[in-house]
Short mmCIF file of C-alpha atoms in Angstrom, two decimals:
data_model
loop_
_atom_site.label_atom_id
_atom_site.label_comp_id
_atom_site.label_asym_id
_atom_site.label_seq_id
_atom_site.Cartn_x
_atom_site.Cartn_y
_atom_site.Cartn_z
CA GLU N 1436 -20.46 54.62 -29.23
CA PRO N 1437 -18.90 51.65 -31.06
CA GLU N 1438 -20.20 48.27 -30.01
CA VAL N 1439 -19.87 44.57 -30.73
CA THR N 1440 -22.92 43.27 -32.55
CA GLN N 1441 -24.04 39.65 -32.65
CA THR N 1442 -26.58 37.84 -34.77
CA PRO N 1443 -28.89 36.12 -34.35
CA SER N 1444 -30.06 37.11 -30.87
CA HIS N 1445 -31.70 33.69 -30.44
CA GLN N 1446 -31.08 30.46 -32.37
CA VAL N 1447 -32.96 27.22 -31.88
CA THR N 1448 -31.42 24.15 -33.48
CA GLN N 1449 -31.90 20.41 -33.54
CA MET N 1450 -29.30 18.25 -31.82
CA GLY N 1451 -26.67 17.19 -34.32
CA GLN N 1452 -27.14 20.23 -36.57
CA GLU N 1453 -24.45 22.75 -37.39
CA VAL N 1454 -24.81 26.33 -36.22
CA ILE N 1455 -22.88 29.46 -37.06
CA LEU N 1456 -22.96 32.38 -34.67
CA ARG N 1457 -21.93 35.72 -36.12
CA CYS N 1458 -20.24 38.74 -34.65
CA VAL N 1459 -19.08 42.12 -35.90
CA PRO N 1460 -16.32 43.32 -33.54
CA ILE N 1461 -15.48 46.97 -32.93
CA SER N 1462 -13.73 48.16 -36.05
CA ASN N 1463 -10.27 49.11 -34.80
CA HIS N 1464 -9.95 46.12 -32.43
CA LEU N 1465 -7.41 43.43 -33.13
CA TYR N 1466 -8.28 40.74 -30.57
CA PHE N 1467 -11.47 38.71 -30.76
CA TYR N 1468 -13.00 36.26 -28.34
CA TRP N 1469 -15.86 33.88 -27.80
CA TYR N 1470 -17.21 33.18 -24.34
CA ARG N 1471 -20.26 31.27 -23.26
CA GLN N 1472 -22.54 31.38 -20.23
CA ILE N 1473 -24.74 28.42 -19.37
CA LEU N 1474 -27.89 29.59 -17.60
CA GLY N 1475 -27.11 30.38 -13.96
CA GLN N 1476 -23.41 29.76 -14.36
CA LYS N 1477 -20.37 31.92 -14.84
CA VAL N 1478 -19.01 33.32 -18.06
CA GLU N 1479 -16.48 30.87 -19.50
CA PHE N 1480 -13.68 31.48 -21.98
CA LEU N 1481 -13.84 29.51 -25.22
CA VAL N 1482 -11.27 30.97 -27.61
CA SER N 1483 -9.26 34.05 -28.52
CA PHE N 1484 -8.21 35.04 -32.04
CA TYR N 1485 -5.49 37.41 -33.10
CA ASN N 1486 -3.72 38.01 -36.38
CA ASN N 1487 -5.93 35.50 -38.18
CA GLU N 1488 -5.18 32.60 -35.90
CA ILE N 1489 -6.27 31.14 -32.60
CA SER N 1490 -4.10 32.52 -29.82
CA GLU N 1491 -5.61 30.55 -26.96
CA LYS N 1492 -8.43 28.09 -26.40
CA SER N 1493 -10.02 26.34 -23.49
CA GLU N 1494 -10.70 22.65 -22.99
CA ILE N 1495 -14.34 23.36 -23.90
CA PHE N 1496 -13.26 24.39 -27.41
CA ASP N 1497 -12.88 20.92 -28.87
CA ASP N 1498 -12.96 19.69 -32.48
CA GLN N 1499 -16.66 20.46 -32.71
CA PHE N 1500 -15.89 24.18 -32.51
CA SER N 1501 -14.18 26.41 -35.03
CA VAL N 1502 -13.74 30.12 -35.53
CA GLU N 1503 -13.21 32.17 -38.64
CA ARG N 1504 -12.77 35.73 -39.74
CA PRO N 1505 -14.08 35.34 -43.28
CA ASP N 1506 -13.68 39.00 -44.19
CA GLY N 1507 -12.47 42.26 -42.64
CA SER N 1508 -15.48 42.71 -40.38
CA ASN N 1509 -17.10 39.43 -39.33
CA PHE N 1510 -15.98 36.90 -36.76
CA THR N 1511 -17.85 33.60 -36.59
CA LEU N 1512 -18.15 30.63 -34.25
CA LYS N 1513 -19.22 27.35 -35.78
CA ILE N 1514 -20.44 24.35 -33.82
CA ARG N 1515 -20.41 21.34 -36.16
CA SER N 1516 -22.75 18.91 -34.45
CA THR N 1517 -24.63 20.50 -31.58
CA LYS N 1518 -25.34 18.72 -28.34
CA LEU N 1519 -27.93 19.52 -25.73
CA GLU N 1520 -25.19 20.76 -23.39
CA ASP N 1521 -24.17 23.39 -25.95
CA SER N 1522 -27.31 25.34 -25.00
CA ALA N 1523 -26.03 28.61 -23.55
CA MET N 1524 -25.59 32.32 -24.19
CA TYR N 1525 -22.59 32.85 -26.49
CA PHE N 1526 -20.83 36.15 -26.22
CA CYS N 1527 -18.44 37.62 -28.71
CA ALA N 1528 -15.93 40.18 -27.46
CA SER N 1529 -13.18 42.34 -28.92
CA SER N 1530 -10.36 44.46 -27.60
CA GLU N 1531 -7.52 46.72 -28.76
CA SER N 1532 -5.04 44.90 -26.54
CA SER N 1533 -5.22 41.64 -24.61
CA VAL N 1534 -7.16 43.37 -21.83
CA MET N 1535 -10.33 45.46 -21.62
CA ALA N 1536 -12.57 43.32 -23.78
CA PHE N 1537 -15.95 44.72 -24.87
CA PHE N 1538 -18.74 42.20 -25.12
CA GLY N 1539 -21.70 41.90 -27.46
CA GLN N 1540 -25.26 41.29 -26.29
CA GLY N 1541 -24.97 37.58 -26.95
CA THR N 1542 -26.70 34.87 -28.96
CA ARG N 1543 -28.93 32.54 -26.99
CA LEU N 1544 -28.46 29.06 -28.42
CA THR N 1545 -31.09 26.49 -27.62
CA VAL N 1546 -30.42 22.90 -28.72
CA VAL N 1547 -33.51 20.70 -28.73
CA GLN M 894 -9.79 26.20 -4.38
CA LYS M 895 -11.57 28.05 -7.17
CA GLU M 896 -9.44 30.40 -9.19
CA VAL M 897 -11.82 33.33 -8.66
CA GLU M 898 -14.43 33.45 -5.93
CA GLN M 899 -17.30 35.83 -5.67
CA ASP M 900 -20.26 35.87 -3.31
CA PRO M 901 -23.34 35.30 -5.47
CA GLY M 902 -25.63 37.38 -3.29
CA PRO M 903 -28.26 38.64 -3.71
CA LEU M 904 -27.20 41.84 -2.04
CA SER M 905 -30.07 44.23 -1.29
CA VAL M 906 -29.40 47.83 -0.33
CA PRO M 907 -31.50 50.99 -0.05
CA GLU M 908 -31.10 53.70 -2.67
CA GLY M 909 -28.23 56.02 -1.84
CA ALA M 910 -26.21 53.38 0.03
CA ILE M 911 -22.56 52.63 -0.58
CA VAL M 912 -22.19 49.17 -2.09
CA SER M 913 -19.10 47.03 -1.68
CA LEU M 914 -18.56 44.10 -4.05
CA ASN M 915 -15.61 41.77 -3.70
CA CYS M 916 -13.67 38.96 -5.31
CA THR M 917 -10.84 36.83 -4.09
CA TYR M 918 -8.50 34.89 -6.28
CA SER M 919 -5.79 32.27 -5.95
CA ASN M 920 -3.53 32.83 -8.97
CA SER M 921 -0.84 35.33 -8.05
CA ALA M 922 -0.01 35.75 -11.78
CA PHE M 923 -3.18 37.77 -12.37
CA GLN M 924 -2.24 41.33 -13.26
CA TYR M 925 -5.31 42.82 -14.95
CA PHE M 926 -8.59 43.18 -13.11
CA MET M 927 -11.89 44.15 -14.55
CA TRP M 928 -15.41 44.74 -13.33
CA TYR M 929 -18.37 44.14 -15.58
CA ARG M 930 -22.06 44.81 -15.07
CA GLN M 931 -24.54 42.39 -16.57
CA TYR M 932 -28.29 42.93 -16.83
CA SER M 933 -30.50 39.91 -17.16
CA ARG M 934 -29.97 38.10 -20.50
CA LYS M 935 -27.60 40.79 -21.75
CA GLY M 936 -23.87 40.87 -22.41
CA PRO M 937 -21.33 41.96 -19.78
CA GLU M 938 -20.67 45.74 -19.86
CA LEU M 939 -17.17 46.88 -18.92
CA LEU M 940 -17.19 49.25 -15.95
CA MET M 941 -13.69 49.48 -14.65
CA TYR M 942 -10.23 48.17 -15.48
CA THR M 943 -7.22 48.17 -13.16
CA TYR M 944 -3.68 47.03 -13.65
CA SER M 945 -1.83 45.64 -10.64
CA SER M 946 -2.47 47.02 -7.15
CA GLY M 947 -4.06 50.32 -6.25
CA ASN M 948 -7.26 52.30 -6.60
CA LYS M 949 -9.06 53.70 -9.59
CA GLU M 950 -12.06 56.00 -9.53
CA ASP M 951 -14.62 56.73 -12.26
CA GLY M 952 -17.64 58.72 -11.24
CA ARG M 953 -19.56 56.83 -8.57
CA PHE M 954 -17.38 53.73 -9.00
CA THR M 955 -14.08 52.95 -7.30
CA ALA M 956 -12.07 49.80 -7.97
CA GLN M 957 -9.46 48.58 -5.54
CA VAL M 958 -6.90 45.83 -5.97
CA ASP M 959 -4.84 44.38 -3.13
CA LYS M 960 -2.50 41.86 -4.73
CA SER M 961 -0.87 40.98 -1.40
CA SER M 962 -4.25 39.69 -0.16
CA LYS M 963 -5.45 38.54 -3.58
CA TYR M 964 -8.55 40.62 -3.07
CA ILE M 965 -10.34 43.09 -5.32
CA SER M 966 -13.27 45.36 -4.61
CA LEU M 967 -15.73 47.57 -6.42
CA PHE M 968 -17.43 50.35 -4.52
CA ILE M 969 -20.56 52.08 -5.78
CA ARG M 970 -21.43 55.40 -4.13
CA ASP M 971 -24.95 56.83 -4.03
CA SER M 972 -26.39 53.60 -5.46
CA GLN M 973 -29.44 53.92 -7.72
CA PRO M 974 -32.17 51.44 -8.64
CA SER M 975 -30.66 51.41 -12.15
CA ASP M 976 -27.51 49.90 -10.60
CA SER M 977 -29.49 46.73 -9.95
CA ALA M 978 -27.69 44.06 -11.97
CA THR M 979 -25.18 41.27 -11.59
CA TYR M 980 -21.59 42.45 -11.13
CA LEU M 981 -18.83 40.24 -12.47
CA CYS M 982 -15.18 40.46 -11.65
CA ALA M 983 -12.76 39.20 -14.31
CA MET M 984 -9.03 38.93 -14.36
CA ASN M 985 -6.19 37.74 -16.52
CA THR M 986 -2.43 37.28 -16.47
CA GLY M 987 -1.89 39.41 -19.57
CA THR M 988 -2.78 36.61 -21.94
CA TYR M 989 -6.05 36.44 -23.79
CA LYS M 990 -8.08 34.36 -21.41
CA TYR M 991 -10.23 36.15 -18.84
CA ILE M 992 -11.31 34.25 -15.75
CA PHE M 993 -14.66 35.42 -14.44
CA GLY M 994 -16.18 35.22 -11.02
CA THR M 995 -19.70 33.82 -10.71
CA GLY M 996 -21.14 37.32 -10.24
CA THR M 997 -22.91 39.08 -7.37
CA ARG M 998 -26.56 40.01 -7.84
CA LEU M 999 -27.25 43.50 -6.56
CA LYS M 1000 -30.68 44.96 -5.90
CA VAL M 1001 -30.97 48.65 -5.04
CA LEU M 1002 -34.34 49.35 -3.50
CA ALA M 1003 -36.07 52.67 -4.23
#
């Protein structure tokens, strides 16, 4: 069964460092998303990406965040200068249409 | 008022019981309603998807949407210990942004 894959599964980084989280969406999907889940809290929308551009973003997705689809398969989330409060599970998702998103297993980001 | 509300639980039931999980919402523009299952420290797994009002059944799972009451439900029949997880409702207006509930923790006791 096709699935969304994310790497790494766990990333520890120093405050102020840049991190890149990587995702391989399901191959025939056109819509890509990043969500995050702070421990014990709900899943929160960060950004959606369609047709090589951001289609929607939340207020969390500020200038420190960027997304890219550098080739035909990968979808990345970059955090330029990490803060302690960026520590969370980051989930990539993809979908054929704007509904029914399938999620990856997540990258646990720990900022120390 | 929160956009999507969900009782966090935990909800404990004996094996074989019928489980009812619910969400309420405030935004009448929501049209698409999803239920996800999330095991500890894993990604949400899509269980059911419903458009607008009505019922949808898939195996032991039934999703119901009542747009007039702004209320959605997921029923699990013949619950199994392997159903123990957190169940998340999610909804959107047809745009790209899903709004999730906080999740209900379910424990099915053998």
